XYZ file of C-alpha atoms in Angstrom:
699
model
C -45.041 -282.519 -56.850
C -47.138 -279.515 -57.697
C -50.020 -278.919 -60.330
C -49.300 -277.658 -63.207
C -51.980 -275.905 -65.623
C -52.322 -278.729 -67.558
C -53.527 -280.143 -64.477
C -55.697 -277.716 -63.390
C -56.997 -276.975 -66.995
C -57.626 -281.244 -67.035
C -59.797 -281.585 -63.634
C -61.920 -278.323 -64.997
C -62.695 -279.924 -67.943
C -63.439 -283.049 -65.761
C -65.652 -281.125 -63.612
C -67.532 -279.948 -66.115
C -68.104 -283.008 -68.221
C -69.200 -284.606 -64.612
C -71.826 -281.765 -63.961
C -73.643 -281.671 -67.812
C -73.423 -285.756 -67.577
C -75.178 -285.690 -64.166
C -77.650 -283.131 -65.121
C -78.661 -285.074 -68.610
C -78.719 -288.215 -66.037
C -81.155 -286.644 -63.752
C -83.537 -286.093 -66.982
C -83.331 -289.005 -68.673
C -83.032 -291.962 -65.852
C -84.166 -290.320 -62.597
C -82.645 -289.119 -58.874
C -82.405 -293.218 -57.974
C -80.345 -294.336 -60.960
C -78.137 -290.748 -61.304
C -76.934 -291.362 -57.331
C -75.962 -294.792 -58.213
C -73.464 -293.926 -60.910
C -72.476 -291.046 -58.789
C -71.319 -293.270 -56.621
C -70.026 -295.479 -58.878
C -67.733 -292.949 -60.504
C -66.159 -291.097 -56.899
C -65.968 -294.824 -55.228
C -62.071 -295.293 -53.922
C -60.923 -298.630 -54.746
C -57.615 -299.546 -53.626
C -55.595 -301.868 -56.442
C -55.970 -305.555 -55.281
C -53.554 -307.049 -53.352
C -50.774 -309.079 -55.171
C -50.844 -312.680 -53.847
C -48.699 -313.604 -51.536
C -45.620 -315.987 -52.963
C -45.930 -319.630 -52.366
C -42.953 -321.463 -50.767
C -42.578 -325.306 -49.756
C -42.367 -325.796 -45.983
C -38.872 -326.647 -44.861
C -39.141 -329.923 -43.659
C -36.955 -333.121 -43.789
C -36.854 -335.045 -46.747
C -39.431 -337.473 -46.894
C -40.215 -339.491 -50.086
C -43.506 -337.963 -51.937
C -44.739 -338.087 -55.585
C -44.780 -335.628 -58.389
C -46.650 -335.475 -61.506
C -46.285 -337.618 -63.709
C -48.233 -338.729 -67.582
C -47.455 -341.363 -70.053
C -48.523 -338.704 -72.452
C -46.973 -335.659 -71.477
C -47.987 -332.288 -73.167
C -44.785 -330.860 -71.134
C -41.783 -332.222 -70.390
C -40.317 -330.325 -67.071
C -36.505 -330.715 -67.435
C -34.406 -329.539 -64.597
C -30.487 -329.394 -64.504
C -28.811 -330.089 -61.355
C -25.760 -329.873 -59.764
C -25.548 -330.594 -56.075
C -27.802 -328.102 -54.214
C -30.427 -330.921 -53.342
C -31.993 -328.730 -50.674
C -32.981 -326.379 -53.420
C -34.074 -329.230 -56.002
C -36.578 -330.591 -53.050
C -37.884 -327.376 -52.792
C -38.520 -327.119 -56.635
C -40.470 -330.492 -56.776
C -42.433 -330.138 -53.686
C -43.633 -327.056 -55.320
C -44.336 -328.858 -58.271
C -45.957 -331.753 -56.148
C -47.828 -329.685 -54.242
C -49.431 -328.045 -57.054
C -49.609 -329.726 -59.785
C -50.548 -328.270 -63.388
C -53.839 -329.017 -65.533
C -51.564 -329.885 -68.394
C -50.305 -333.898 -68.446
C -46.514 -333.708 -68.458
C -43.342 -335.523 -66.875
C -40.287 -334.294 -64.694
C -36.956 -334.650 -65.912
C -34.048 -334.184 -63.520
C -30.846 -334.546 -64.821
C -28.187 -334.625 -62.637
C -24.672 -333.192 -63.435
C -22.395 -335.068 -61.137
C -23.770 -334.377 -57.601
C -21.705 -335.509 -54.897
C -24.120 -334.633 -52.227
C -27.974 -336.114 -51.325
C -29.463 -335.843 -54.881
C -28.898 -339.693 -55.837
C -30.246 -340.753 -52.824
C -33.179 -338.172 -53.037
C -34.041 -338.124 -56.342
C -34.129 -341.947 -56.584
C -37.317 -341.655 -53.690
C -39.533 -339.141 -55.427
C -42.455 -341.208 -57.354
C -43.107 -340.665 -60.804
C -39.816 -338.809 -61.122
C -37.609 -339.444 -64.286
C -33.649 -339.175 -62.793
C -30.640 -339.608 -64.927
C -27.236 -339.139 -63.698
C -25.015 -338.304 -66.141
C -21.477 -340.059 -66.003
C -19.475 -336.859 -65.972
C -20.120 -333.208 -65.050
C -20.407 -331.704 -68.498
C -22.156 -327.884 -67.592
C -25.473 -326.812 -67.469
C -25.823 -327.008 -71.489
C -25.061 -330.401 -71.679
C -27.482 -331.344 -69.212
C -30.420 -329.548 -70.756
C -29.338 -331.148 -74.343
C -29.186 -334.572 -72.588
C -32.613 -334.249 -70.954
C -34.062 -332.970 -74.096
C -33.229 -335.849 -75.708
C -35.131 -338.075 -73.391
C -37.995 -336.040 -73.262
C -41.630 -337.362 -74.576
C -43.444 -333.956 -74.447
C -44.803 -331.801 -77.272
C -43.163 -328.712 -75.169
C -39.771 -328.809 -73.425
C -40.069 -326.651 -70.133
C -36.692 -326.182 -68.691
C -36.654 -324.962 -65.556
C -33.989 -324.326 -62.917
C -33.621 -326.120 -59.721
C -32.944 -322.869 -57.940
C -36.652 -321.992 -58.393
C -39.854 -322.020 -56.873
C -42.766 -322.425 -59.503
C -45.928 -320.286 -58.340
C -49.447 -322.122 -58.802
C -50.762 -321.983 -62.365
C -47.177 -321.144 -63.399
C -47.025 -324.134 -66.387
C -50.299 -323.750 -67.205
C -50.068 -320.162 -68.146
C -46.833 -320.532 -69.931
C -48.457 -323.640 -72.207
C -51.603 -321.025 -72.815
C -49.244 -318.236 -74.530
C -48.865 -320.748 -77.537
C -52.573 -321.593 -77.869
C -53.759 -317.385 -77.436
C -50.788 -315.846 -79.764
C -49.695 -316.251 -83.042
C -46.079 -317.357 -84.519
C -44.966 -318.047 -80.892
C -41.796 -319.838 -80.728
C -40.313 -319.605 -77.178
C -42.172 -318.201 -73.938
C -40.952 -317.196 -70.651
C -41.649 -316.880 -67.240
C -41.647 -313.773 -65.080
C -38.932 -314.655 -62.247
C -39.421 -313.048 -59.481
C -36.695 -312.302 -56.170
C -37.739 -314.232 -52.903
C -38.404 -310.483 -51.326
C -41.307 -310.223 -53.997
C -39.228 -307.780 -56.100
C -39.209 -308.587 -59.765
C -35.910 -309.808 -61.309
C -36.675 -310.231 -65.067
C -39.607 -309.521 -67.185
C -38.141 -310.919 -70.450
C -34.452 -309.604 -71.480
C -33.070 -306.523 -73.881
C -29.930 -307.401 -75.746
C -27.863 -304.531 -76.663
C -25.937 -303.794 -79.778
C -22.493 -305.291 -78.415
C -24.013 -308.151 -77.570
C -24.525 -307.334 -73.682
C -28.061 -307.850 -72.269
C -30.346 -306.484 -69.568
C -33.040 -308.282 -67.378
C -36.091 -305.870 -67.763
C -38.113 -304.547 -64.594
C -35.173 -305.645 -62.451
C -35.953 -304.866 -58.446
C -39.141 -303.309 -59.674
C -42.679 -304.143 -58.557
C -43.976 -307.393 -60.192
C -47.219 -305.678 -60.316
C -46.151 -302.697 -62.525
C -48.177 -302.123 -65.565
C -44.649 -302.313 -67.535
C -44.253 -305.940 -66.553
C -47.831 -307.128 -66.746
C -48.493 -307.984 -70.114
C -47.779 -310.400 -72.613
C -45.131 -309.060 -74.674
C -42.289 -309.698 -77.265
C -39.069 -309.863 -75.701
C -34.826 -310.221 -77.011
C -34.593 -313.297 -74.592
C -36.075 -314.975 -71.792
C -34.101 -316.368 -68.984
C -33.277 -320.245 -69.390
C -33.983 -320.783 -65.080
C -38.251 -320.638 -66.606
C -38.871 -321.212 -70.767
C -41.008 -323.396 -72.747
C -40.292 -324.221 -76.581
C -41.953 -326.833 -78.706
C -39.772 -329.531 -78.658
C -39.512 -329.985 -82.997
C -38.183 -326.720 -82.532
C -35.452 -327.185 -80.374
C -34.169 -329.605 -82.107
C -34.417 -328.137 -85.611
C -32.780 -325.114 -83.954
C -29.605 -328.397 -82.692
C -30.855 -327.449 -79.083
C -28.565 -325.346 -77.143
C -25.596 -324.390 -78.753
C -22.503 -326.282 -77.045
C -20.101 -323.337 -78.546
C -21.098 -321.569 -74.908
C -20.404 -324.629 -72.735
C -20.421 -324.770 -69.934
C -22.945 -322.458 -69.660
C -24.123 -318.638 -70.166
C -25.741 -317.072 -73.632
C -27.112 -320.261 -74.518
C -30.507 -318.745 -73.727
C -30.345 -315.834 -75.299
C -28.849 -317.637 -78.612
C -31.904 -319.570 -78.673
C -34.254 -317.162 -78.752
C -32.222 -315.328 -81.492
C -32.346 -318.839 -83.600
C -36.286 -318.688 -82.789
C -36.867 -315.264 -84.072
C -34.579 -316.289 -87.131
C -37.316 -318.674 -88.144
C -39.739 -315.802 -87.849
C -41.348 -316.993 -84.344
C -41.708 -314.661 -81.398
C -39.996 -314.698 -78.368
C -42.593 -313.882 -75.624
C -42.653 -312.907 -71.965
C -45.600 -314.311 -70.121
C -46.289 -312.430 -66.454
C -49.320 -314.639 -65.494
C -46.059 -317.126 -64.733
C -44.810 -316.590 -62.150
C -41.537 -318.552 -61.010
C -39.267 -317.613 -57.884
C -35.793 -317.465 -59.037
C -32.908 -317.819 -56.279
C -30.248 -316.302 -58.779
C -26.626 -317.542 -58.976
C -27.122 -320.788 -56.216
C -25.415 -323.434 -58.029
C -23.031 -320.699 -60.315
C -22.681 -317.815 -58.080
C -22.864 -314.273 -59.102
C -19.412 -313.468 -59.236
C -18.297 -313.056 -62.861
C -14.470 -312.574 -61.814
C -14.657 -316.573 -61.179
C -15.996 -320.110 -61.381
C -18.803 -320.998 -63.792
C -19.984 -316.969 -63.768
C -16.973 -316.090 -65.656
C -18.141 -317.753 -68.749
C -20.822 -315.168 -68.669
C -17.987 -312.801 -69.928
C -16.351 -315.031 -72.089
C -19.358 -315.690 -73.932
C -20.955 -312.077 -74.463
C -18.089 -312.108 -77.123
C -19.083 -315.419 -78.786
C -22.843 -314.393 -78.866
C -21.950 -310.954 -80.528
C -19.390 -312.748 -83.135
C -22.555 -315.039 -83.905
C -25.310 -312.794 -84.157
C -22.919 -309.465 -85.654
C -25.588 -309.491 -88.672
C -28.294 -308.848 -86.756
C -27.005 -306.999 -83.612
C -26.926 -303.678 -85.395
C -30.527 -303.635 -84.892
C -30.829 -303.799 -81.435
C -30.210 -300.642 -79.063
C -27.073 -298.971 -78.170
C -25.278 -300.173 -75.468
C -25.485 -298.497 -72.297
C -29.036 -296.844 -72.533
C -31.298 -297.998 -69.638
C -34.408 -299.593 -71.461
C -37.460 -297.784 -70.780
C -41.195 -298.687 -71.514
C -40.855 -297.137 -74.742
C -37.546 -298.205 -75.810
C -38.335 -301.779 -74.693
C -40.986 -302.352 -77.817
C -39.609 -301.659 -80.712
C -42.479 -301.648 -83.295
C -45.535 -298.769 -84.320
C -46.868 -297.791 -80.487
C -50.689 -297.134 -80.343
C -52.269 -295.494 -77.141
C -55.834 -295.948 -76.466
C -57.873 -293.740 -73.902
C -61.511 -295.020 -73.103
C -63.848 -294.071 -70.007
C -63.410 -297.120 -68.349
C -61.878 -300.622 -69.163
C -63.869 -302.219 -71.554
C -65.553 -305.461 -70.655
C -66.351 -307.535 -74.095
C -68.809 -309.296 -72.064
C -71.339 -306.618 -70.881
C -71.617 -304.174 -74.053
C -70.978 -304.132 -77.705
C -68.879 -300.828 -77.432
C -66.929 -302.976 -74.762
C -66.697 -305.699 -77.355
C -65.723 -303.480 -80.260
C -62.751 -301.650 -78.702
C -61.551 -305.490 -77.225
C -61.433 -306.760 -81.113
C -59.884 -303.584 -82.284
C -57.130 -303.608 -80.009
C -56.602 -307.653 -80.881
C -56.298 -306.316 -84.555
C -54.041 -303.819 -83.826
C -51.597 -306.284 -81.829
C -52.463 -309.014 -84.554
C -50.964 -305.997 -87.290
C -47.513 -305.819 -85.158
C -48.366 -302.953 -83.226
C -47.629 -302.630 -79.588
C -51.127 -301.291 -77.581
C -51.466 -299.326 -74.685
C -54.630 -298.653 -72.958
C -55.468 -295.807 -70.076
C -58.861 -295.774 -68.573
C -59.657 -292.507 -67.505
C -61.042 -293.798 -64.165
C -57.882 -295.194 -63.755
C -58.972 -298.054 -61.916
C -57.983 -301.948 -62.101
C -60.847 -304.135 -63.792
C -59.144 -306.713 -62.470
C -60.702 -310.018 -64.650
C -61.244 -307.586 -67.727
C -57.628 -305.568 -66.988
C -55.899 -309.235 -66.962
C -57.622 -310.449 -70.307
C -56.492 -307.463 -72.110
C -53.421 -308.182 -70.675
C -53.286 -311.812 -71.617
C -54.035 -310.109 -75.112
C -50.876 -308.443 -74.922
C -52.266 -304.840 -74.443
C -50.135 -302.798 -71.496
C -52.551 -301.798 -69.685
C -52.288 -298.727 -66.937
C -53.836 -298.028 -63.636
C -53.818 -296.154 -60.087
C -51.660 -296.423 -58.138
C -48.878 -296.755 -60.936
C -50.653 -293.326 -62.521
C -51.680 -290.569 -60.159
C -52.108 -287.787 -62.572
C -52.745 -288.250 -66.278
C -50.645 -285.267 -67.218
C -47.393 -286.423 -65.610
C -48.177 -289.993 -67.160
C -48.542 -288.383 -70.538
C -45.168 -285.918 -69.933
C -43.374 -289.493 -69.388
C -45.043 -291.449 -71.927
C -46.514 -289.387 -74.833
C -43.427 -289.566 -76.712
C -43.623 -292.881 -77.244
C -46.862 -292.859 -79.409
C -47.163 -293.147 -83.492
C -51.090 -292.885 -82.860
C -53.592 -291.848 -79.813
C -57.124 -293.253 -79.895
C -59.481 -291.514 -77.351
C -62.958 -292.575 -77.432
C -66.103 -290.709 -76.058
C -67.003 -287.016 -76.450
C -66.547 -286.495 -72.826
C -63.157 -288.035 -72.669
C -61.714 -286.787 -75.693
C -62.439 -283.537 -74.322
C -60.434 -283.701 -71.012
C -57.255 -285.603 -72.754
C -56.976 -284.463 -76.266
C -55.484 -280.852 -74.989
C -52.978 -282.953 -73.101
C -52.442 -285.477 -75.901
C -51.363 -282.622 -78.465
C -49.092 -281.009 -75.576
C -47.327 -284.249 -74.395
C -47.916 -286.560 -77.962
C -47.169 -283.572 -80.915
C -45.502 -286.275 -83.054
C -48.829 -288.605 -82.555
C -51.850 -288.931 -85.039
C -55.097 -287.988 -82.758
C -57.883 -290.116 -83.537
C -61.227 -289.298 -82.295
C -63.576 -292.674 -81.830
C -67.185 -291.226 -81.447
C -68.081 -294.593 -80.533
C -71.666 -293.445 -81.734
C -72.685 -289.856 -82.416
C -73.716 -288.896 -78.713
C -76.006 -285.948 -79.826
C -77.896 -287.760 -82.239
C -79.229 -290.571 -79.350
C -79.873 -287.662 -77.001
C -81.646 -285.605 -79.740
C -83.562 -288.643 -80.792
C -84.646 -289.281 -76.988
C -85.592 -285.675 -76.407
C -87.909 -285.975 -79.514
C -89.535 -288.979 -78.042
C -90.381 -287.867 -74.578
C -91.065 -284.378 -75.953
C -88.765 -282.675 -73.763
C -87.382 -278.955 -74.749
C -84.637 -279.081 -72.263
C -83.452 -282.351 -73.640
C -83.432 -280.790 -77.024
C -81.035 -278.013 -75.801
C -78.991 -280.160 -74.053
C -78.735 -282.422 -76.897
C -77.516 -279.300 -79.392
C -75.008 -278.536 -76.964
C -73.452 -282.118 -77.483
C -73.707 -281.611 -81.080
C -71.680 -278.127 -80.984
C -68.962 -280.410 -78.310
C -68.652 -283.105 -80.585
C -68.322 -281.339 -83.885
C -65.864 -279.132 -82.166
C -63.812 -282.343 -81.237
C -64.207 -283.687 -84.921
C -62.508 -280.610 -86.278
C -59.669 -280.905 -83.709
C -58.539 -284.796 -84.425
C -56.740 -285.748 -87.065
C -59.009 -288.791 -87.961
C -62.551 -289.433 -86.668
C -64.361 -293.218 -86.241
C -67.874 -293.114 -86.507
C -70.076 -296.747 -86.465
C -71.975 -296.321 -89.660
C -72.289 -294.390 -92.781
C -74.967 -292.782 -91.976
C -73.291 -291.303 -88.899
C -70.412 -290.210 -91.620
C -72.512 -288.888 -94.029
C -74.073 -286.732 -91.456
C -70.889 -285.453 -89.937
C -69.580 -284.877 -93.918
C -72.442 -282.404 -94.712
C -71.628 -280.512 -91.714
C -68.135 -280.324 -91.846
C -66.893 -281.481 -95.369
C -62.908 -280.770 -94.366
C -62.942 -283.661 -91.904
C -61.428 -287.067 -92.451
C -64.147 -289.226 -91.380
C -63.989 -293.327 -91.168
C -66.204 -295.756 -90.476
C -65.371 -298.502 -88.236
C -68.236 -300.479 -87.164
C -68.762 -303.171 -84.465
C -66.300 -306.188 -84.584
C -67.859 -309.123 -84.135
C -66.328 -313.140 -84.979
C -69.091 -315.230 -86.637
C -69.629 -317.984 -83.716
C -71.289 -321.992 -84.619
C -75.012 -321.451 -85.713
C -76.386 -323.147 -82.928
C -79.360 -325.214 -82.444
C -81.479 -325.703 -85.472
C -85.214 -323.965 -85.604
C -86.956 -326.938 -84.148
C -84.781 -327.374 -80.894
C -84.794 -323.226 -80.077
C -87.930 -321.564 -77.600
C -88.533 -318.335 -76.370
C -87.543 -314.664 -77.261
C -84.426 -312.495 -76.157
C -83.357 -309.086 -75.700
C -79.617 -308.260 -74.882
C -78.412 -304.992 -73.592
C -76.912 -302.891 -70.799
C -79.566 -300.991 -68.633
C -76.802 -298.074 -67.928
C -77.985 -297.551 -71.666
C -81.199 -295.332 -71.385
C -82.588 -296.431 -74.816
C -82.578 -300.327 -73.820
C -84.804 -299.518 -70.742
C -87.028 -297.792 -72.935
C -87.038 -300.557 -75.606
C -87.731 -303.117 -72.849
C -90.502 -301.304 -71.188
C -92.162 -300.747 -74.387
C -92.246 -304.374 -75.712
C -92.856 -305.990 -72.254
C -96.231 -303.634 -71.668
C -97.282 -302.598 -75.201
C -95.880 -305.809 -77.604
C -95.409 -308.811 -75.083
C -98.753 -309.060 -74.176
C -100.462 -308.989 -77.700
C -97.905 -312.029 -78.585
C -98.909 -313.775 -75.469
C -102.504 -313.675 -76.056
C -101.757 -315.316 -79.149
C -99.442 -317.715 -78.017
C -99.241 -318.496 -74.256
C -96.250 -320.663 -74.072
C -93.689 -318.067 -74.986
C -91.612 -316.544 -72.880
C -89.349 -313.328 -72.909
C -85.635 -313.605 -71.494
C -84.646 -309.982 -70.614
C -80.699 -309.760 -70.312
C -78.677 -306.818 -69.224
C -76.301 -305.677 -66.248
C -78.281 -303.229 -64.164
C -82.108 -303.556 -64.600
C -83.896 -300.463 -62.957
C -86.891 -301.029 -60.834
C -89.135 -300.832 -63.473
C -87.730 -303.265 -65.552
C -87.564 -305.868 -62.861
C -91.417 -305.028 -62.258
C -91.830 -306.298 -65.509
C -91.424 -309.970 -64.088
C -95.044 -309.382 -62.527
C -96.521 -310.061 -66.762
C -96.696 -313.528 -67.546
C -93.805 -314.801 -69.293
C -90.928 -312.432 -68.685
C -87.927 -313.419 -66.839
C -85.453 -310.708 -65.934
C -81.873 -312.075 -65.617
C -79.863 -308.874 -65.321
C -76.245 -309.558 -66.204
C -75.379 -313.211 -67.489
C -71.853 -314.601 -67.611
C -72.357 -316.532 -70.319
C -74.716 -315.635 -73.200
C -74.281 -318.606 -75.857
C -77.381 -320.471 -74.614
C -79.530 -317.597 -75.386
C -77.646 -316.816 -78.325
C -77.654 -320.892 -79.461
C -81.090 -321.733 -77.860
C -83.497 -318.960 -77.732
C -85.287 -318.897 -81.377
C -86.319 -315.038 -82.090
C -84.208 -311.654 -80.668
C -85.754 -308.455 -80.442
C -84.293 -305.402 -80.902
C -86.952 -302.837 -79.829
C -85.290 -299.213 -79.668
C -87.332 -296.874 -80.252
C -84.263 -294.038 -80.085
C -80.323 -294.291 -80.279
C -77.463 -293.767 -82.152
C -74.540 -295.893 -84.132
C -75.096 -299.455 -84.936
C -76.952 -301.851 -82.149
C -74.318 -304.724 -80.943
C -77.382 -306.683 -80.047
C -78.210 -307.078 -84.030
C -74.682 -308.084 -84.748
C -74.491 -310.535 -81.722
C -77.382 -312.252 -82.640
C -76.853 -312.427 -86.218
C -73.684 -313.660 -85.318
C -74.582 -316.835 -84.062
C -77.164 -317.404 -86.715
C -80.152 -316.133 -84.496
C -82.641 -313.683 -86.523
C -83.860 -310.630 -85.180
C -86.957 -308.296 -85.269
C -86.231 -305.066 -84.924
C -87.357 -301.340 -85.113
C -85.926 -298.620 -87.890
C -83.974 -297.202 -85.544
C -82.506 -299.982 -84.534
C -81.610 -301.272 -87.667
C -80.352 -298.011 -88.938
C -76.915 -297.861 -90.692
C -76.507 -301.805 -90.211
C -76.964 -302.722 -93.946
C -80.185 -304.855 -93.547
C -83.208 -305.095 -95.641
C -86.845 -305.798 -94.282
C -87.623 -309.570 -95.379
C -83.880 -310.466 -96.209
C -81.980 -310.589 -93.036
C -84.219 -308.550 -90.510
C -87.650 -307.704 -89.915
C -88.403 -304.495 -89.402
C -91.707 -303.302 -87.614
C -92.402 -299.839 -85.687
C -95.902 -299.745 -84.118
C -96.931 -302.407 -81.307
C -99.140 -304.507 -83.521
C -96.829 -304.611 -86.139
C -93.869 -305.468 -84.126
C -95.732 -308.512 -82.695
C -97.006 -310.066 -85.484
C -93.418 -310.029 -86.982
C -92.461 -311.889 -84.161
C -95.357 -314.266 -84.433
C -94.327 -314.935 -88.056
C -90.847 -315.283 -87.681
C -91.422 -317.448 -84.667
C -93.638 -319.966 -86.475
C -92.427 -319.896 -89.792
C -89.091 -322.523 -90.099
C -88.125 -321.216 -93.820
C -88.070 -317.794 -93.107
C -86.061 -318.210 -89.769
C -83.525 -320.201 -91.846
C -83.370 -317.627 -94.738
C -82.793 -314.819 -91.965
C -80.629 -316.786 -90.149
C -78.096 -317.554 -92.905
C -78.340 -313.808 -94.626
C -77.808 -312.287 -91.308
C -74.547 -314.213 -90.698
C -73.634 -313.110 -94.191
C -74.590 -309.060 -93.431
C -71.860 -310.221 -90.160
C -69.135 -311.615 -92.334
C -69.633 -308.841 -94.942
C -69.670 -305.667 -92.672
C -69.016 -306.577 -89.060
C -66.223 -308.704 -89.333
C -62.696 -307.977 -88.226
C -61.760 -309.208 -92.186
C -64.155 -306.352 -93.488
C -62.304 -303.959 -90.840
C -59.039 -304.612 -91.579
C -58.163 -302.011 -94.160
C -59.700 -299.222 -92.721
C -58.173 -300.261 -89.349
C -54.471 -299.983 -91.439
C -55.726 -296.707 -93.534
C -56.032 -294.998 -89.755
C -53.765 -296.609 -87.246
C -50.665 -297.453 -89.671
C -50.767 -295.646 -93.048
C -49.105 -292.258 -93.049
C -51.899 -289.189 -93.252
């Protein structure tokens, strides 16, 4: 494909931005750290290889055992009619990779005449029920459900090979999402192609297997998503709901459309039908009934379409028109929000990432479909997977090669486009305006970068940094003018922008935190902690100042104290602080809980920066009191002595730390008031009105 002017303009803006940021990094971080950032920026990362499909060994029958429990969470119901070798492969797969969840397996034999009865009787732990007469798929499933003891019914075709982890992923859908009535697996052909990523139903009652023959790893099919129905080859539903709905409707007997009908019945009760891509099941399709709709059992698919259309005629008019091939835009029938940031957020690493992840969660909970596009187009693996399990449609290479091409194809989908950070917005806003002209454009500053740069320049007394900060200011203000709405994280920054650009619409969306348990009491806590990633220059300066100038004053008066320094990528000068007695530099830790819940006092020793400080929010959400500088406490609705202690010179900071460390009553007051501050100003409940005003209401 030839390069367009949109591609050229995008690449030129990206090149200018990289050069500007590289020069600024050289001035603030030095050559070594800058070179590391350059290598990370341009490193080639191939997408992770898809896990090979698992198939049990093809061997002669020998007795074996399947998972079994007297108190199952899930009852796996497998209806069978002949095809004993396929049933054997399905059961072997369940036996060789047992789930974590307790389960029972019920095979309902609908009158087989092959080796089914002989083999099933020799499978230990299996509940085998043979029906007196052949009644078809629906009768066999309803029979199995009546014999099930599990909280959830899981219907599984015998011509399937469940992949490792399939059942736990399917059940986790009910725990992770609200109002889930039914969850369905991702169905894959034996050759690795996608068979179904949830189904689409048209207004005439006909249906479509979404994603058929595409890659299972395509971003369109890789996230949890509402579906019109999920194929009964592998679905889960609460047993009470299944029985309340009357089971599979016998008017469709012997088979076909009963799964679609059940999904519509679930939604009629105000519950959701979700497709779960992490639950992968190989489905041979048509082994028992064949694939010819002109003869045999498969012919009921044509007849039952008319039955289904008659039953649900009052709701089918809401479905898409027949004959339209579903697209990523049309298959999701709710508000669609595109979010663009520099890279995939890593909520366990920095507060900006946590804020963005929680914002996308809030949008999803408010019935929006969120699409995320990282500017670096990289698959962040576990972090990408977490977003997809949250219901966010995440795109990356190789499924996106040129962002202009992707936006040209997808831009018309979106009601709102949010672009984070000024250097990302500078690259993407022209493309968004061109290819998504209908969308409201939101510029998320994350924090005002120029303000942080200017304060750093003043601290360093560097004229070059001051000029660079003024240039950043001009670029940020220009982007505020071009956006429909601008988001800042504090009232201080909102007031600044209102002064400079009185006509701009600016809203405050602060850090977003959930209150954690209070952790250990005062007497069982020890030591001091600082949390902050070291790709952020203010954090490097803060730790060096505290470690070199403040902590020695503290240790001189209380020698048993230790200072825990936590954050990804500590540079050499921070690592060198460990030469000082009592300082421990941990780098990144995967679980901050023990440090939030077991360390007595948090340190926020920032001497320059902007926005609101996630490290303070994080500690206060855990009930951990904080000693902070005025810069760190700016815009956070904090009062010295009420919910924080504030000090700015080394001696006063040391005094405040020791006072808080030794005074149990003061500690308890600050702990309680800090949690109140989070609930009032930084919780998702507190942000709900702003999020709805920005992303849902009409401008």
